[in-house]
Short mmCIF file of C-alpha atoms and ligand atoms in Angstrom, two decimals:
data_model
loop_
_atom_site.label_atom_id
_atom_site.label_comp_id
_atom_site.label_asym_id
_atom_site.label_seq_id
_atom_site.Cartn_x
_atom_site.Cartn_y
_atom_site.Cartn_z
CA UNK A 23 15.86 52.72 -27.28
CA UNK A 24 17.67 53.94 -30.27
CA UNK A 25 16.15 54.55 -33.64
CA UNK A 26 18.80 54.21 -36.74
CA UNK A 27 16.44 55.59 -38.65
CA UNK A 28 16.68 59.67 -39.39
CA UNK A 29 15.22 60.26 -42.68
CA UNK A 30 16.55 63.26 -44.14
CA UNK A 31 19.59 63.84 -41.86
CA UNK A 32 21.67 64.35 -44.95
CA UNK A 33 19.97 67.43 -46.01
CA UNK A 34 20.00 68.82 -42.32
CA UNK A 35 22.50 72.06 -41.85
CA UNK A 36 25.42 70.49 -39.88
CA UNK A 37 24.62 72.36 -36.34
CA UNK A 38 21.52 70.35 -36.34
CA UNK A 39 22.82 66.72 -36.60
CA UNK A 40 24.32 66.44 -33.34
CA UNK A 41 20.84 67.23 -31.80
CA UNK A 42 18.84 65.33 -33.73
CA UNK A 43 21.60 62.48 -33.33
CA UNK A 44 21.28 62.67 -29.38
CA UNK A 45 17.50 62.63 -29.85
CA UNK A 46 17.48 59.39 -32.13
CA UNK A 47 20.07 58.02 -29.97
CA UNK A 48 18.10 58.61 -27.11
CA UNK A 49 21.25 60.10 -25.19
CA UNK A 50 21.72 63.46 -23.37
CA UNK A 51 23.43 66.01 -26.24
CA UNK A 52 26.16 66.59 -23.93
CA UNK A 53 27.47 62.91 -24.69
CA UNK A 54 28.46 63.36 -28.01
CA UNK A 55 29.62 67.11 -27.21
CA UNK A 56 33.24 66.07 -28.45
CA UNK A 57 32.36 65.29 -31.87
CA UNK A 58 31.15 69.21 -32.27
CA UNK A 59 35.20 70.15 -31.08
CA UNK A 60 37.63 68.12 -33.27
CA UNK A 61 37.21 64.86 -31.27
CA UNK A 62 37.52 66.45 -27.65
CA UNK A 63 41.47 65.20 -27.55
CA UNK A 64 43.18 67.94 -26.66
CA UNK A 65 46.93 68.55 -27.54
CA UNK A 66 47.91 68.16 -23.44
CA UNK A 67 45.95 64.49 -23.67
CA UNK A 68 47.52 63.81 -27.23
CA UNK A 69 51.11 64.39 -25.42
CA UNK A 70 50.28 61.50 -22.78
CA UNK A 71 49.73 58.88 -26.18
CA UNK A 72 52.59 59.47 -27.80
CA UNK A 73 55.78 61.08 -28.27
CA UNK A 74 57.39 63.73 -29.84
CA UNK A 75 53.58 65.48 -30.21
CA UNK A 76 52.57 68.96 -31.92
CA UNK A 77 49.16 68.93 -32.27
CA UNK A 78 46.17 66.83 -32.94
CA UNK A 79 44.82 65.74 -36.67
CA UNK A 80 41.38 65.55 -37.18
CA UNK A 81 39.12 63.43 -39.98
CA UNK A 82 35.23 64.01 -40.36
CA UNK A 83 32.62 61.44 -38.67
CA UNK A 84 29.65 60.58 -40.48
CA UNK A 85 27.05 58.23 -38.91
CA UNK A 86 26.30 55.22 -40.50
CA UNK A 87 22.58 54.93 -40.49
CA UNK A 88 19.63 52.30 -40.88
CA UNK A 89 21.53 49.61 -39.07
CA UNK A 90 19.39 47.12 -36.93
CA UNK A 91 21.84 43.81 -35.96
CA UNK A 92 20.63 41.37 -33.87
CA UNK A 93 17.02 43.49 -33.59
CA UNK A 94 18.66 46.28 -32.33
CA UNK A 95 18.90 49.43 -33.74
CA UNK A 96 22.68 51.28 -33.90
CA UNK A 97 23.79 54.40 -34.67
CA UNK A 98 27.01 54.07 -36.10
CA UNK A 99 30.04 56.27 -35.72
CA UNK A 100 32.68 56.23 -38.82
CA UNK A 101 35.32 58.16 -39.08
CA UNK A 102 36.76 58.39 -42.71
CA UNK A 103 38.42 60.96 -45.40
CA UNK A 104 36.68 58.75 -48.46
CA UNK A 105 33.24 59.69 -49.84
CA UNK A 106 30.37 57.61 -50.49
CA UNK A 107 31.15 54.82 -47.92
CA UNK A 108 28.95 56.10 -45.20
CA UNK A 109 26.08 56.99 -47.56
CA UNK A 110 26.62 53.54 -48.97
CA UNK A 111 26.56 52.17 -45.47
CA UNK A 112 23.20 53.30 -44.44
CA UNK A 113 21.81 52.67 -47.84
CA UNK A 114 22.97 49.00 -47.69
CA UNK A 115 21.80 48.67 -43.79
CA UNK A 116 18.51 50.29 -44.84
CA UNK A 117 18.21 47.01 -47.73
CA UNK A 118 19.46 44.36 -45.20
CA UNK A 119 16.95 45.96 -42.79
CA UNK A 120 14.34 45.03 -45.20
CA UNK A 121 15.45 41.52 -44.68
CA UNK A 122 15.23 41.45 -40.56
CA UNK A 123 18.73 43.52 -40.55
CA UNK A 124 21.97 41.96 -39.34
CA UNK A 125 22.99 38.50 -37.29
CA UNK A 126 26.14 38.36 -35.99
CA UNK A 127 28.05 36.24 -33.15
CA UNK A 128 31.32 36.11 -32.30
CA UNK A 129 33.55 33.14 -30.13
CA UNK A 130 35.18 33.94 -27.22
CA UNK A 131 37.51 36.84 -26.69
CA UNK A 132 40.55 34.48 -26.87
CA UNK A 133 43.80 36.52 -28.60
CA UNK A 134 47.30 33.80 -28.95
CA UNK A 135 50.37 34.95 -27.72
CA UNK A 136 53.45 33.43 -29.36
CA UNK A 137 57.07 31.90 -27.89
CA UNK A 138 59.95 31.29 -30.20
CA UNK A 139 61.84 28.99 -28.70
CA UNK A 140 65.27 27.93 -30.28
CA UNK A 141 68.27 26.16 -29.85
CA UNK A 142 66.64 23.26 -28.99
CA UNK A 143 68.77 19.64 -29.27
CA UNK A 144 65.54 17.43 -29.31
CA UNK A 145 62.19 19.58 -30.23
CA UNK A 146 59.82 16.91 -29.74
CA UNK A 147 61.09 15.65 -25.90
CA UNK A 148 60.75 19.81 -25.72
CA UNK A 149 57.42 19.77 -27.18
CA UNK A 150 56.55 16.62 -24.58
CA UNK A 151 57.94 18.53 -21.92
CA UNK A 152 55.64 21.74 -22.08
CA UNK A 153 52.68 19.63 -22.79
CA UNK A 154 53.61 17.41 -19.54
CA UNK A 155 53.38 20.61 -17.91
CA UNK A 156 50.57 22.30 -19.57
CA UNK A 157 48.61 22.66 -16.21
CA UNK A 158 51.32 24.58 -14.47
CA UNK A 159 52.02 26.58 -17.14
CA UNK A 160 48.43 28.14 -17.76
CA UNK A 161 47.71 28.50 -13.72
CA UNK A 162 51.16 30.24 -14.02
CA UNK A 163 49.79 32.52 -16.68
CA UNK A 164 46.61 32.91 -14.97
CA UNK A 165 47.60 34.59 -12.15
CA UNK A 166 49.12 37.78 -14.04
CA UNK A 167 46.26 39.63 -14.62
CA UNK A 168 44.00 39.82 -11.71
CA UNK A 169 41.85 42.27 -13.15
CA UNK A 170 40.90 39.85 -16.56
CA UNK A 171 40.51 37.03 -14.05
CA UNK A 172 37.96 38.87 -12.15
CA UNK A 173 36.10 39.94 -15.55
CA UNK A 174 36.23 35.99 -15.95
CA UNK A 175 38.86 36.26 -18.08
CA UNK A 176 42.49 34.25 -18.13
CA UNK A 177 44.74 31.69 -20.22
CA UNK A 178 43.10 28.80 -21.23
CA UNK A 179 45.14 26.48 -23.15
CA UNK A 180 48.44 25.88 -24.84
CA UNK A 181 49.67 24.64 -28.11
CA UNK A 182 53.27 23.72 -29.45
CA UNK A 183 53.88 23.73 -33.16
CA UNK A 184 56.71 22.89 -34.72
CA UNK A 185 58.21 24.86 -37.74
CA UNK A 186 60.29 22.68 -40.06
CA UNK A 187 61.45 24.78 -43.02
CA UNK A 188 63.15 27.77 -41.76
CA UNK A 189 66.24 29.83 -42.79
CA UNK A 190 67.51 29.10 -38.74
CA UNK A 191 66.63 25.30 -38.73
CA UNK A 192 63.82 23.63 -37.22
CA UNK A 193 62.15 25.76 -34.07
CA UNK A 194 59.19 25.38 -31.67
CA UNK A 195 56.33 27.72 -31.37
CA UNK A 196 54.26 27.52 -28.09
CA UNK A 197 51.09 29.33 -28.23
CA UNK A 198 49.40 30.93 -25.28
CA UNK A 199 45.74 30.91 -25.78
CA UNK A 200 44.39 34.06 -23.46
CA UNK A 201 40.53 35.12 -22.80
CA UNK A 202 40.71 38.81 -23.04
CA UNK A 203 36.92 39.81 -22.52
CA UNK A 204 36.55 42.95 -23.25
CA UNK A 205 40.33 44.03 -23.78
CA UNK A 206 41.83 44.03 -27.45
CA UNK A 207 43.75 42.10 -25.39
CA UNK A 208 47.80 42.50 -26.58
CA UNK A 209 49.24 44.31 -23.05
CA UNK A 210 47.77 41.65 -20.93
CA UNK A 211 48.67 38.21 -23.89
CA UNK A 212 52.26 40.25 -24.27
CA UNK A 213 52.86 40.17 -20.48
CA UNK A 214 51.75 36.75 -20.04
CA UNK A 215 54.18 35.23 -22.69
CA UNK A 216 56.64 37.81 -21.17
CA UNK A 217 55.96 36.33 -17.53
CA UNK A 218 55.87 32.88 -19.15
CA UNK A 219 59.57 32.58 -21.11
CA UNK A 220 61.99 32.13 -18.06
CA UNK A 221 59.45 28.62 -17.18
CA UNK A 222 59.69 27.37 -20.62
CA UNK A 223 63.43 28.14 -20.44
CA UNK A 224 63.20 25.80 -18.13
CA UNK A 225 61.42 22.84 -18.78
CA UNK A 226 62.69 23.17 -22.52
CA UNK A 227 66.68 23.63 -22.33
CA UNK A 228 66.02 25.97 -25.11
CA UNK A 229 66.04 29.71 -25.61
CA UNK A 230 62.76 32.15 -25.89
CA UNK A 231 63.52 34.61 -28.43
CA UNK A 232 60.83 36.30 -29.50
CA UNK A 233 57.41 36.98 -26.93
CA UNK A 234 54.46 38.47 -28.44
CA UNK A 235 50.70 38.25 -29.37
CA UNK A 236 49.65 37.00 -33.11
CA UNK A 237 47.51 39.70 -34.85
CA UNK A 238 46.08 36.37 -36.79
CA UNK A 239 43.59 36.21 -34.03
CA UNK A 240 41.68 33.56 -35.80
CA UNK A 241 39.98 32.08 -32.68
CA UNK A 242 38.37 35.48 -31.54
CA UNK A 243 36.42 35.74 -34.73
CA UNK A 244 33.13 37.45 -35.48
CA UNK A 245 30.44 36.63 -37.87
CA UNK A 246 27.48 38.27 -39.34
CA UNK A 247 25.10 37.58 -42.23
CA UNK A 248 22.43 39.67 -43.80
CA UNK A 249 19.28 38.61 -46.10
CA UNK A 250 18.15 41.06 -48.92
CA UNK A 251 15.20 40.49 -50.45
CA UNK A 252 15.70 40.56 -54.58
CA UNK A 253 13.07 43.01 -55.09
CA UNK A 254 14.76 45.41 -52.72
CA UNK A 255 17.94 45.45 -55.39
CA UNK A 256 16.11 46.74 -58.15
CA UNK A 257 16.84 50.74 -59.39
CA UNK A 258 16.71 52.19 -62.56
CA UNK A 259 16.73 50.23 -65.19
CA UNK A 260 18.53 47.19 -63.53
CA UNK A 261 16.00 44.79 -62.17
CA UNK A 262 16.41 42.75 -58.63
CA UNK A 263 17.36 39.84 -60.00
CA UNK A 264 19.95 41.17 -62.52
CA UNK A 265 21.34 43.13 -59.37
CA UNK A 266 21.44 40.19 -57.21
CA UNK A 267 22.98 38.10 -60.10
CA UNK A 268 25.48 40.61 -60.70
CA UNK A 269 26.98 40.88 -57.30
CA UNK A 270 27.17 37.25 -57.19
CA UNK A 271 29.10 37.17 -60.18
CA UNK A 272 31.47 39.91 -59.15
CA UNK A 273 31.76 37.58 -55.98
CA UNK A 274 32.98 35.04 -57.63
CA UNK A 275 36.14 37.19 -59.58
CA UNK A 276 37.15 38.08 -55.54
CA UNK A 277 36.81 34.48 -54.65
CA UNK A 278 38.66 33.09 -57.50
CA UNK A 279 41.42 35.99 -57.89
CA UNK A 280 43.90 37.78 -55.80
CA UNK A 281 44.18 40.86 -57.57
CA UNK A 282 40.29 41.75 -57.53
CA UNK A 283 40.34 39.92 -53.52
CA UNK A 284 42.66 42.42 -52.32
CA UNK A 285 40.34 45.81 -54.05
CA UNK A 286 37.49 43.34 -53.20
CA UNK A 287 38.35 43.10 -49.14
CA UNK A 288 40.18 47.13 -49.20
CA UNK A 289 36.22 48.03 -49.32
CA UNK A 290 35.17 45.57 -46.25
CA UNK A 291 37.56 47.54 -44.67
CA UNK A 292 36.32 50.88 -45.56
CA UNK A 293 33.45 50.39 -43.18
CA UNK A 294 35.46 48.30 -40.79
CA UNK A 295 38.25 50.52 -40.25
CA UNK A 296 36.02 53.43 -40.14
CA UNK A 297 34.01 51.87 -36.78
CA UNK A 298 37.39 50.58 -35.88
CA UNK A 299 39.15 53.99 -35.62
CA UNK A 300 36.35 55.67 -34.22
CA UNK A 301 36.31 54.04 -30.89
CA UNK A 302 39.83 54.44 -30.57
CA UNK A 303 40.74 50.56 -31.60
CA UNK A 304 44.07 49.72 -33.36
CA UNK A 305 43.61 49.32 -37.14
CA UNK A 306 46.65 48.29 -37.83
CA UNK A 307 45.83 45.32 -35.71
CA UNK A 308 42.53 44.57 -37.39
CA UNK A 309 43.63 45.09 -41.06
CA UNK A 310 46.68 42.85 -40.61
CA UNK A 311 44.59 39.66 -38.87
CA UNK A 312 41.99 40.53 -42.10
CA UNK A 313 44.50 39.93 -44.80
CA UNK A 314 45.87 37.02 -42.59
CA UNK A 315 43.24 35.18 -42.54
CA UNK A 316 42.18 36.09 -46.23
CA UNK A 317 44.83 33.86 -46.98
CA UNK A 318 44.89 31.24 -44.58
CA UNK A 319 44.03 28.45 -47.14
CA UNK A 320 47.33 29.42 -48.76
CA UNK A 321 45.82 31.52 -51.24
CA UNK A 322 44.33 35.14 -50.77
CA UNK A 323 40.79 35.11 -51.27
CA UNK A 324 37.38 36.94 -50.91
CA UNK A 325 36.40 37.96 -46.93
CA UNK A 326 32.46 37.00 -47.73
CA UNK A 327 30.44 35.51 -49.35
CA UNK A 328 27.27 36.44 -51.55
CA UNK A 329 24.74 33.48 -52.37
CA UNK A 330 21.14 32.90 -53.15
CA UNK A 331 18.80 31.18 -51.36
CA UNK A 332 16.07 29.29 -52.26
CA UNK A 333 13.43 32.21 -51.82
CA UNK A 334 15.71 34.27 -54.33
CA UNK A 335 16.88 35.94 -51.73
CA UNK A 336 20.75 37.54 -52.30
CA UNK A 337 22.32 36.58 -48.53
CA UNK A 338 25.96 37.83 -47.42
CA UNK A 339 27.71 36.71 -45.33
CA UNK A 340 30.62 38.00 -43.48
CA UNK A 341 33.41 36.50 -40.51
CA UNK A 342 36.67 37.81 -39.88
CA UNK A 343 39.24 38.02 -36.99
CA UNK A 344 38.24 41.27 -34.76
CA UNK A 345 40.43 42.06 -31.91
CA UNK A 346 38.76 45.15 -30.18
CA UNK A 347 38.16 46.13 -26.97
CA UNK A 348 36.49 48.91 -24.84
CA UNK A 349 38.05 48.93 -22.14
CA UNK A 350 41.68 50.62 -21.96
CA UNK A 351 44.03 52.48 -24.38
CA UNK A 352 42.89 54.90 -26.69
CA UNK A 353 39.28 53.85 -26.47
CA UNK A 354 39.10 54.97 -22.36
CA UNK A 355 41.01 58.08 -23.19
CA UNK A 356 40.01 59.63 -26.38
CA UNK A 357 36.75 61.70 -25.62
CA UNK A 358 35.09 60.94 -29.38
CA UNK A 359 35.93 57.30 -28.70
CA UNK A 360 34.15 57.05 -25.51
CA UNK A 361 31.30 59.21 -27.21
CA UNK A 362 31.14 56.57 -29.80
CA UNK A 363 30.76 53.62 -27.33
CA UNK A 364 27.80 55.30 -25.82
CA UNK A 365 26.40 56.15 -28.83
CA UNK A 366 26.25 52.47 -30.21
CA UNK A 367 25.45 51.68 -26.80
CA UNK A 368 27.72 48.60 -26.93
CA UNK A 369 28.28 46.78 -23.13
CA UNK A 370 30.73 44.06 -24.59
CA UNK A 371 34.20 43.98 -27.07
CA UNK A 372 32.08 41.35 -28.77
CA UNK A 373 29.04 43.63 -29.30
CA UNK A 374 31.20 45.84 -30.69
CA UNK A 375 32.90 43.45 -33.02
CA UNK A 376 29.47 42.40 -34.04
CA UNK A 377 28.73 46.03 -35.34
CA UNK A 378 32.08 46.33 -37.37
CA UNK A 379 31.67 43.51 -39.33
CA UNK A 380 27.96 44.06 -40.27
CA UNK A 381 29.21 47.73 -41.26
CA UNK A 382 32.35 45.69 -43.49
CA UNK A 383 29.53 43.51 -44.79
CA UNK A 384 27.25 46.83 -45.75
CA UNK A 385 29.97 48.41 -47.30
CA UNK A 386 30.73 45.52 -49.34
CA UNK A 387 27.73 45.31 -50.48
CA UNK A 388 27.31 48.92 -51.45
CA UNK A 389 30.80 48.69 -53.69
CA UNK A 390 29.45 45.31 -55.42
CA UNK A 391 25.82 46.78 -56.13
CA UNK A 392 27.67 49.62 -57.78
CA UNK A 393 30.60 47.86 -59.37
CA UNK A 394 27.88 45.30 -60.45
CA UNK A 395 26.27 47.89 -62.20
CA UNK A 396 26.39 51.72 -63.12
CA UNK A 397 30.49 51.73 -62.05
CA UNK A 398 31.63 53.37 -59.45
CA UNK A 399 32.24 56.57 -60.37
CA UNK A 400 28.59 57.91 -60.45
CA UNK A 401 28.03 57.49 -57.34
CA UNK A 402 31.66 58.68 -56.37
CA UNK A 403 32.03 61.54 -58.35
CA UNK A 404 29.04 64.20 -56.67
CA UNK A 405 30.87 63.85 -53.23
CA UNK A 406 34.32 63.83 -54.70
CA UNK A 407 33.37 67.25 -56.50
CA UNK A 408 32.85 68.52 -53.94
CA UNK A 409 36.36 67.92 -52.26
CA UNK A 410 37.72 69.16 -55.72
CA UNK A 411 35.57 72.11 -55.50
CA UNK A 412 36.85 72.92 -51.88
CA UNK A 413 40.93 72.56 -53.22
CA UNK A 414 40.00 74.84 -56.05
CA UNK A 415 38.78 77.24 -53.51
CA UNK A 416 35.12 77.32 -53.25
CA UNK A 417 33.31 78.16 -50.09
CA UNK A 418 30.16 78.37 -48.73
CA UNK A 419 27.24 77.73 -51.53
CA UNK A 420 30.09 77.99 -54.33
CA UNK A 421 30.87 74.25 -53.23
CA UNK A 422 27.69 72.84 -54.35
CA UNK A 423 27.35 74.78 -57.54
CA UNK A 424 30.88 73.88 -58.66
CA UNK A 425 30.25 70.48 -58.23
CA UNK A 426 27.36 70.14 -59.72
CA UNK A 427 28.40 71.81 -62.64
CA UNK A 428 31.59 69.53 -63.29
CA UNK A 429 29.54 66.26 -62.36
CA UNK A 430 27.00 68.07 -65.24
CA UNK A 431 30.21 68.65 -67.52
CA UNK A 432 31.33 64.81 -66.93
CA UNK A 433 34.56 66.74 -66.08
CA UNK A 434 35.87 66.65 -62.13
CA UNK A 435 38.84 67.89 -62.02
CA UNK A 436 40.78 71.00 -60.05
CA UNK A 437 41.58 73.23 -63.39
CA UNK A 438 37.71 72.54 -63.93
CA UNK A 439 36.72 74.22 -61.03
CA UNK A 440 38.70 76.75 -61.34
CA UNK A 441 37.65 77.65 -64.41
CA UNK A 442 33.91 77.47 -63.19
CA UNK A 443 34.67 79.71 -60.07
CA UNK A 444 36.71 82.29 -62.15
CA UNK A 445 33.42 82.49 -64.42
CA UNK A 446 31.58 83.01 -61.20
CA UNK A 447 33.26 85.71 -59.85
CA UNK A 448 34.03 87.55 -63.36
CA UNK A 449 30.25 87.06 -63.71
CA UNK A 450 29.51 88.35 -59.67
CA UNK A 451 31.41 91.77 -60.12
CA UNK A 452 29.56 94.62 -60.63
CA UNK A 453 30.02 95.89 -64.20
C1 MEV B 2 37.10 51.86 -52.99
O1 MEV B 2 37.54 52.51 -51.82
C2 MEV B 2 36.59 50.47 -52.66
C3 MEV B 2 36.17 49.62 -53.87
O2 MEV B 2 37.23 49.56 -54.81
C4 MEV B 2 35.81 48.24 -53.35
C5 MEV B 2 35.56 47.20 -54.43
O3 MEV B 2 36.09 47.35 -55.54
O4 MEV B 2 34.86 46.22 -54.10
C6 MEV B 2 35.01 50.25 -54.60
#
């Protein structure tokens, strides 16, 4: 049984953590052995994913910390360039743990695959037509993928829509509705629909342009929802109740305007994308069915929600479209991604979903308890010296002490740390 909990892991030295990782993880070391060599991918594996490849690029992994979601401990894998969202992370998981941790639940794996089909003369005897033969249709669909079938996977149901306005006229839309299980599910829905066209060609008179899956995936959708109790919030001088407040109130700018929805959401995804890329899944995928379905009552809006309940409690919420799998792609080949799999200890895509979005709810939370009161750039500022201490040139225990002397100064910027490491050295040289 794993045990999120590693007090003091951020003051370990760095050839320590993977140990004490494996130990809290309650995994042999060896299993997270890529994540001490770049990510294990080597340049001969990279040139099998892509083309035209050189090399490999790596980006650090931090481990989110403190999470417990549906009474389970997790270790969390995140692989990001920003600071302060996986220290904000576990500090937010270690609050909502306070609370019982995270719930989350997902629907079914089902991902829609799309057919455009045009030059229609009569779209509704069309529409009639494919419905009339729904049956057919989905046992046709069925029997592409042998392998989903067996996993209990398969198509399950059809839809037509019709789209009036249109630069091209009126067209029908048939959607393939497809059980993925544990797939992220687009090579198996994109066959299908692929498979599918000639049939509809048929029984439509029409022509199937385009054939591909929606990243709107708004029926495989995952929820979660944390409780934190008010006296948990309070710091400083700000007491529970004026935090709690607070991040309600910034809630409600996000809900109510665009411009703070979209900055308000970008930080959900800092946590989500950083689970998301670390087991190999397709962020572009997951970030384009988020801002989708931000906006699917017309107008873009807030991702969660922040109330409080009648114990004073301050209660998020979070549910969003996650299309992930862990089986195939990048998540069976990449050695950090299958290391990261193991070390959530995740059996199901859904499991997995479950942990993203309580990490995009965490994170959340961690920008709106800032934003809501000190700002953001306290808390941003000692890890982004650092970075600025590193480009100035600082090594070794020169990082720390430039950084601490600009966050001292107020004053983070590159010529600053020059300046300070010049003194240094002028200072260090024997006279
Ligand atoms: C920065 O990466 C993310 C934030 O801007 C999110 C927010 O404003 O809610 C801090």
């Amino acid at each position: 049984m794993a045990d999120s909990r590693i007090p003091g892991f951020y003051n370990m030295p760095l050839s320590g953590r993977i140990g004490r990782l494996a130990q809290a993880a309650d995994l042999p070391q060896e299993v997270l052995a890529p994540y001490a060599s770049g990510g294990g991918l080597s340049p001969e594996a990279a040139d099998h994913m892509i083309e035209n490849v050189v090399g490999t690029h790596a980006l650090p992994v931090g481990i989110g910390l403190n999470f417990r979601i549906n009474e389970k401990d997790v270790l969390v894998p995140m692989v990001i360039e920003e600071p302060s969202v996986v220290a904000g992370a576990s500090f937010m998981a270690k609050l909502a743990r306070a609370g019982g941790g995270f719930r989350a639940s997902s629907t079914a794996p089902e991902m829609i695959g799309q057919m455009q089909v045009l030059d229609l003369r009569d779209i509704q005897s069309a529409c009639a037509s494919l419905l009339e033969h729904k049956t057919e249709l989905l046992s046709e669909a069925d029997s592409i993928d042998p392998v989903l079938k067996k996993a209990g996977g398969g198509a399950r149901d059809l839809e037509v829509r019709v789209i009036q306005d249109s630069p091209i006229g009126a067209f029908l839309v048939l959607h393939l509705i497809y059980d993925v299980r544990d797939a992220m599910g687009a090579n198996a829905v994109n066959t299908a629909c692929e498979r599918l066209a000639p049939r509809v060609e048929a029984l439509t008179g029409g022509r199937v342009h385009l054939r591909i899956l929606s990243n709107l995936a708004d029926r495989r959708l995952t929820r979660t929802r944390c409780r934190i109790p008010a006296t948990e919030l309070a710091f400083d001088r700000f007491t529970g109740e004026a935090v709690r407040d607070g991040i309600v109130e910034a809630w409600a700018f996000a809900l109510a305007d665009p411009y703070r929805a979209a900055t308000h959401n970008k930080g959900i995804m800092n946590g989500v994308d950083a689970v998301v890329i670390a087991t190999g899944n397709d962020w572009r995928a997951i970030e384009a069915g988020a801002h989708a379905y931000a906006a699917r009552s017309g107008k873009y809006t807030s991702l969660s929600t922040w109330e409080v309940d009648a114990q004073g409690n301050l209660v998020g919420t979070l549910e969003m479209p996650m299309a992930v799998g862990i089986v195939g792609g990048a998540t069976k080949v990449h050695p950090s991604a299958q290391a990261a799999l193991r070390l959530m200890g995740v059996k199901t895509a859904s499991e997995l979903a479950e942990v993203i979005v309580s990490v995009g709810l965490a994170q959340n939370l961690a920008a709106l308890r800032a934003l809501a009161t000190e700002g953001i750039q306290r808390g941003h500022m000692s890890l982004h010296a650092r970075q600025v201490a590193i480009a100035a040139g600082a090594t070794g225990e020169l990082i720390e002490v430039v950084a601490t002397q600009m966050v001292a100064d107020g004053v983070v910027r590159i010529d600053r740390a020059e300046e300070i490491l010049k003194g240094r050295r002028k200072s260090s040289k024997p006279s």
